Amino acid sequence: MTEERKLAVLRAIVEDYVSTQEPVGSKTLVERHRLGVSPATVRNDMAALEEEGLIAQPHTSAGRIPTDKGYRFFVDRLTTIKAMSAAEKRAIAGFLEGAHDLDDVVQRSVRLLAQLTQQVAIVQYPTLARSTVRHVELVALSSNRLLAVLILSTGRVEQRVIEIPVELTDELLSELRLRINTAAVGGRITDAADALGDLPEAVAPHDRRTYTVVVAALVEAMSDHRSDERVAVGGTANLARFGDSFDSTIKPMLEALEEHVVLLKLLGEATTPAHVTVRIGHEGPYDQLASTSVVAAGYGAIDAVSALGVVGPTRMDYPGTMAAVRAVARYVSSYLEEA
Amino acid sequence: MTEERKLAVLRAIVEDYVSTQEPVGSKTLVERHRLGVSPATVRNDMAALEEEGLIAQPHTSAGRIPTDKGYRFFVDRLTTIKAMSAAEKRAIAGFLEGAHDLDDVVQRSVRLLAQLTQQVAIVQYPTLARSTVRHVELVALSSNRLLAVLILSTGRVEQRVIEIPVELTDELLSELRLRINTAAVGGRITDAADALGDLPEAVAPHDRRTYTVVVAALVEAMSDHRSDERVAVGGTANLARFGDSFDSTIKPMLEALEEHVVLLKLLGEATTPAHVTVRIGHEGPYDQLASTSVVAAGYGAIDAVSALGVVGPTRMDYPGTMAAVRAVARYVSSYLEEA
DNA sequence: CTTGGCACTCAACACGCCGGAGTGCCAAGT
DNA sequence: ACTTGGCACTCCGGCGTGTTGAGTGCCAAG
């Protein structure tokens, strides 16, 4: 029993099971893959693999299916991420071409990823953390209401409606705008809070309260974690292709997709850009999603780092999915950089 | 055979079927509802109702289920929308309280609606058509790139990155900003195109091209129908509660939810605010959604009209759903008005 | 270590058999 | 003219039984 052949058998089992979705037996295995040995031999290998916990059988006298551990082994040791074909690369580039704002980039990426992988795609919006303030605009809505618009280097726009305690004059507005912009523009949003915090002392006592209120709202908008917590989801319809049992896979999946916080946890920490992470079945943080895997990658330019990925059944085409995720992460990164 | 009793029977059938999801027979019917007559009598009524096409039986020797026509009759003639309880009203108001921008309002509304109805909720973003321009901000991104931010009366913000043919100076930028704002602010976006179109003649020849480019981008942003076509979807997880056959209901539904254009068509034209529309099964425009119904209502203040609603199985609690949709439409409207 | 042979296991499918819910119809009752 | 109890009939759905076939584990021979 050569070690290599045993692993070849494992690889064959994984590939077969992924494509047919049915437990694979020794006979069909030697038919489909040229292993050059008899079914009996394969059975011996299988027994060994089962011993090691890499495969299992749903019931006696059925074929084998890979365990989570088996998939893990497959992903780590038995496969390399394929490169995308030139045509695919062109298709990806074309798909992202012509996006006209950040929202648009994210939307397109989700669609693209869902389409490429035929699975559910998730794209986290770029984190604000490292971004800088490009401009702050204040617009009077009424005599005591103010709309503050915060434009960030990432192209991201945040807005807040602010109630003002005093009557709002044009002069006050201009002054506010000027002071705030000179103080905040160019700085990282993480530093902006400090820079703005110092302001009120240089202001006429009468307007101090207004200042405080506006600055507070802006600081809140900047540090608001909701921004990083936003995610876009696409390809939900691909759930229908799971063919899997509804209750055990699709239902919990639908529930998870509603909870963006859950999705963020699934994507995990944004890693080095374009470095693909795979989390298989029970390795993830949620028991209900024990039969789903997550393939994720970090993406981003210098000032906008984040994560994207897909989630699907543990029984998925890992090499293909990983290639797609990596490719999209790369293209989105480069697209964000040039923008 | 009194006419009234026949209709009482129809009502009873609908209510029973909605709650049990099972074909309802004559015997169980007289047990659960106090009709004061024998099963045999009910059978006669049923035969008549079937004759009229209001109910049908899945197969001989099974109970009856309402047809689409039956539901239609039920909705039009046999029921009135219940008012919401005081507690419910408070819950709704509380849920919307504290939303800080338009996006937020829409998000919350979707969640609220999904939660109230236990079904899939759809909220269309307010149409821009009647909104006016509040402010236009131009920010230099690099020497030949420009970010235009368009702030509308609805609180909606649109942005575009614009490539400029010439070197961008601060003076040019200020001039542009000033001219554009004086021309466009306060006008409806539908008129803004004309107002801006006249501008270039008053400008130094050298800057004309820049003007044209920027104005074109702004006009495009204003008239961009994508804005009205945006929708928010929530409560997808409620699909799991349909319990219905996966392929015939849930799968086409998931596909529809991906296509926002389809959803918009489902919601239909925004009608008079808070006027509830019901489209049952085959009445809708899509054959694949023949077993789903849509309950929708218009909502909005003077300058932001749009539609929201839910979609669910034809077998749904119409009175309750209609009440919820109407209530949410009202609250969102009033919330938008005061903002 | 590989291989063919062999007995064994067990899910999946088909078949046949009721039971029971439900119907339609009819004749008698009010 | 409607209502009602009775009755024969239909047919889905669950259950036990038998059968099939893919797949296994083990063993003895190559």
XYZ file of C-alpha atoms in Angstrom, chain A residues 59-319:
261
model
C -24.147 3.812 6.528
C -22.711 0.366 6.148
C -22.645 -0.844 2.601
C -22.541 2.575 1.109
C -19.727 4.423 -0.573
C -17.442 6.809 1.251
C -17.642 10.542 1.570
C -14.864 12.835 2.742
C -14.980 14.092 6.309
C -14.201 17.703 7.160
C -10.758 16.494 8.034
C -10.546 14.871 4.631
C -11.424 18.103 2.881
C -8.901 19.929 4.997
C -6.195 17.506 3.964
C -7.270 17.817 0.365
C -7.142 21.590 0.436
C -3.842 21.786 2.299
C -1.880 19.089 0.592
C -3.502 17.700 -2.478
C -4.273 20.704 -4.539
C -2.932 23.949 -5.804
C -5.006 26.934 -6.810
C -5.332 26.976 -10.546
C -4.601 30.177 -12.361
C -7.425 31.773 -14.254
C -7.441 31.557 -18.004
C -6.805 34.662 -20.031
C -10.427 34.744 -21.068
C -11.573 34.557 -17.489
C -9.223 37.350 -16.536
C -10.612 39.498 -19.251
C -14.148 38.738 -18.196
C -13.369 39.746 -14.635
C -11.702 42.965 -15.640
C -14.587 43.750 -17.966
C -17.113 43.153 -15.260
C -15.522 45.656 -12.916
C -14.766 48.169 -15.616
C -16.770 51.340 -15.460
C -17.940 51.161 -11.883
C -18.559 54.732 -10.879
C -18.444 54.717 -7.120
C -17.499 52.541 -4.226
C -20.972 51.145 -3.811
C -20.932 50.181 -7.403
C -17.607 48.403 -7.101
C -18.870 46.375 -4.189
C -22.129 45.498 -5.929
C -20.370 44.367 -9.037
C -17.845 42.356 -7.115
C -20.569 40.446 -5.349
C -22.337 39.622 -8.552
C -19.123 38.645 -10.209
C -18.080 36.381 -7.407
C -21.470 34.734 -7.212
C -21.446 34.144 -10.922
C -17.933 32.745 -11.057
C -18.370 30.369 -8.168
C -22.048 29.602 -8.526
C -22.364 30.111 -4.830
C -23.349 32.706 -2.295
C -20.942 35.612 -2.346
C -20.205 38.068 0.421
C -18.236 41.284 0.143
C -17.433 43.391 3.150
C -17.298 47.106 2.560
C -13.821 48.531 2.958
C -13.008 49.470 6.508
C -12.808 53.126 7.238
C -10.051 52.726 9.780
C -7.172 53.755 7.590
C -8.993 56.144 5.365
C -8.551 59.867 5.495
C -11.014 62.706 5.422
C -11.343 64.284 2.001
C -13.969 66.868 2.720
C -16.750 67.788 5.079
C -19.813 69.502 3.725
C -22.511 71.121 5.812
C -25.883 71.923 4.329
C -28.704 73.719 6.098
C -31.950 71.792 5.951
C -33.995 74.223 7.993
C -33.248 76.938 10.522
C -32.247 74.403 13.152
C -31.381 71.345 11.139
C -28.188 70.540 9.409
C -27.043 67.830 7.079
C -23.412 66.892 7.490
C -21.783 64.983 4.663
C -18.466 63.336 5.211
C -16.419 62.423 2.170
C -13.605 59.964 2.672
C -10.565 59.095 0.625
C -12.064 55.743 -0.212
C -14.873 57.470 -2.026
C -17.124 56.524 0.818
C -19.739 59.043 1.883
C -21.319 59.221 5.319
C -24.137 61.526 6.233
C -25.873 62.670 9.386
C -28.784 64.908 10.116
C -27.996 67.095 13.108
C -30.354 69.082 15.307
C -28.919 72.467 16.196
C -29.827 74.185 19.488
C -29.662 77.711 18.039
C -30.824 79.527 14.954
C -28.532 78.711 12.074
C -27.035 81.577 10.112
C -25.096 81.444 6.883
C -22.064 82.948 8.537
C -22.023 80.402 11.284
C -22.348 77.660 8.740
C -19.448 78.955 6.671
C -17.287 79.339 9.693
C -18.079 75.868 10.892
C -17.360 74.432 7.505
C -14.070 76.229 7.199
C -12.788 75.368 10.635
C -13.821 71.769 10.491
C -12.328 71.223 7.091
C -9.021 72.799 7.916
C -8.821 70.724 11.058
C -9.926 67.394 9.724
C -9.121 67.160 6.041
C -6.201 64.978 5.150
C -6.070 63.304 8.526
C -7.011 59.763 9.247
C -10.465 59.410 10.622
C -9.014 57.840 13.697
C -7.055 61.013 14.372
C -9.793 63.365 13.299
C -11.621 62.969 16.582
C -8.694 64.514 18.434
C -8.134 67.246 15.905
C -11.769 68.271 16.083
C -12.001 67.944 19.823
C -9.715 70.940 20.330
C -11.720 73.363 18.273
C -14.378 74.891 20.495
C -11.944 77.066 22.457
C -11.324 79.317 19.473
C -15.020 80.002 19.079
C -17.387 82.653 20.317
C -19.105 81.412 23.486
C -22.526 81.716 21.906
C -21.722 79.191 19.238
C -19.912 76.717 21.372
C -22.842 74.428 21.854
C -23.482 74.266 18.155
C -19.887 73.372 17.605
C -19.934 70.612 20.123
C -23.062 69.097 18.696
C -21.792 69.102 15.135
C -18.373 67.805 16.038
C -19.886 65.090 18.164
C -22.050 63.957 15.279
C -19.108 63.910 12.923
C -16.919 62.001 15.304
C -19.708 59.563 15.827
C -20.093 59.125 12.100
C -16.395 58.491 11.706
C -16.021 55.997 14.442
C -19.340 54.378 13.761
C -18.530 50.770 13.333
C -21.671 50.237 11.371
C -19.707 51.391 8.381
C -17.237 48.542 8.517
C -19.984 46.167 9.346
C -21.782 46.641 6.109
C -21.693 43.760 3.721
C -23.185 43.017 0.357
C -24.598 39.607 -0.371
C -25.278 38.073 -3.743
C -26.061 34.831 -5.458
C -28.624 33.749 -2.927
C -30.402 31.950 -5.704
C -27.458 29.605 -5.886
C -28.649 28.163 -2.626
C -31.212 26.404 -4.724
C -28.414 24.505 -6.401
C -27.261 22.973 -3.163
C -29.788 20.252 -3.720
C -29.053 19.474 -0.151
C -31.550 18.855 2.575
C -33.427 22.040 3.144
C -33.527 22.156 6.914
C -29.955 21.215 7.618
C -28.281 23.537 5.150
C -30.393 26.071 3.383
C -32.496 27.243 6.269
C -29.643 28.070 8.640
C -27.869 29.619 5.696
C -30.765 31.943 4.959
C -30.852 32.925 8.580
C -27.162 33.640 8.610
C -27.420 35.787 5.508
C -29.860 38.051 7.301
C -27.438 38.699 10.088
C -24.622 40.746 8.733
C -22.690 40.445 11.922
C -22.672 36.710 11.491
C -21.412 37.082 7.955
C -18.582 39.276 9.065
C -17.542 36.729 11.593
C -17.637 34.125 8.855
C -15.370 36.128 6.613
C -13.016 36.462 9.516
C -10.284 38.978 9.956
C -9.089 40.537 6.756
C -5.829 38.817 6.075
C -3.007 39.724 3.761
C -4.546 40.834 0.490
C -5.358 38.002 -1.895
C -4.312 35.372 0.597
C -7.073 32.787 0.498
C -8.421 31.306 3.702
C -10.626 28.227 3.833
C -12.790 27.303 6.750
C -14.404 23.908 6.456
C -17.619 22.817 8.149
C -17.246 22.535 11.899
C -14.069 24.610 11.838
C -16.311 27.645 11.648
C -17.784 29.397 14.651
C -21.388 28.329 14.126
C -22.684 24.852 14.759
C -25.684 25.364 12.568
C -23.415 25.960 9.640
C -21.468 22.781 10.256
C -22.107 21.597 6.731
C -20.978 24.761 5.004
C -17.538 26.021 4.171
C -16.230 29.526 3.751
C -13.590 30.562 1.267
C -12.403 34.093 1.919
C -9.641 36.473 1.032
C -8.570 39.917 2.080
C -8.586 42.651 -0.484
C -7.897 46.331 -0.633
C -5.602 49.160 -1.397
C -3.478 50.942 1.177
C -6.302 52.845 2.768
C -9.165 50.420 2.320
C -8.685 46.932 3.626
C -11.425 44.419 3.921
C -12.527 40.897 3.090
C -14.631 39.062 0.578
C -15.519 35.463 -0.016
C -18.106 32.852 -0.709
C -19.907 30.354 1.420
C -21.188 27.046 0.183
C -21.609 23.429 1.110
C -18.546 21.638 2.457
C -18.915 19.572 -0.631
C -17.680 22.242 -3.002
C -15.073 22.635 -5.720
C -12.321 24.053 -3.559
C -9.635 24.605 -6.189
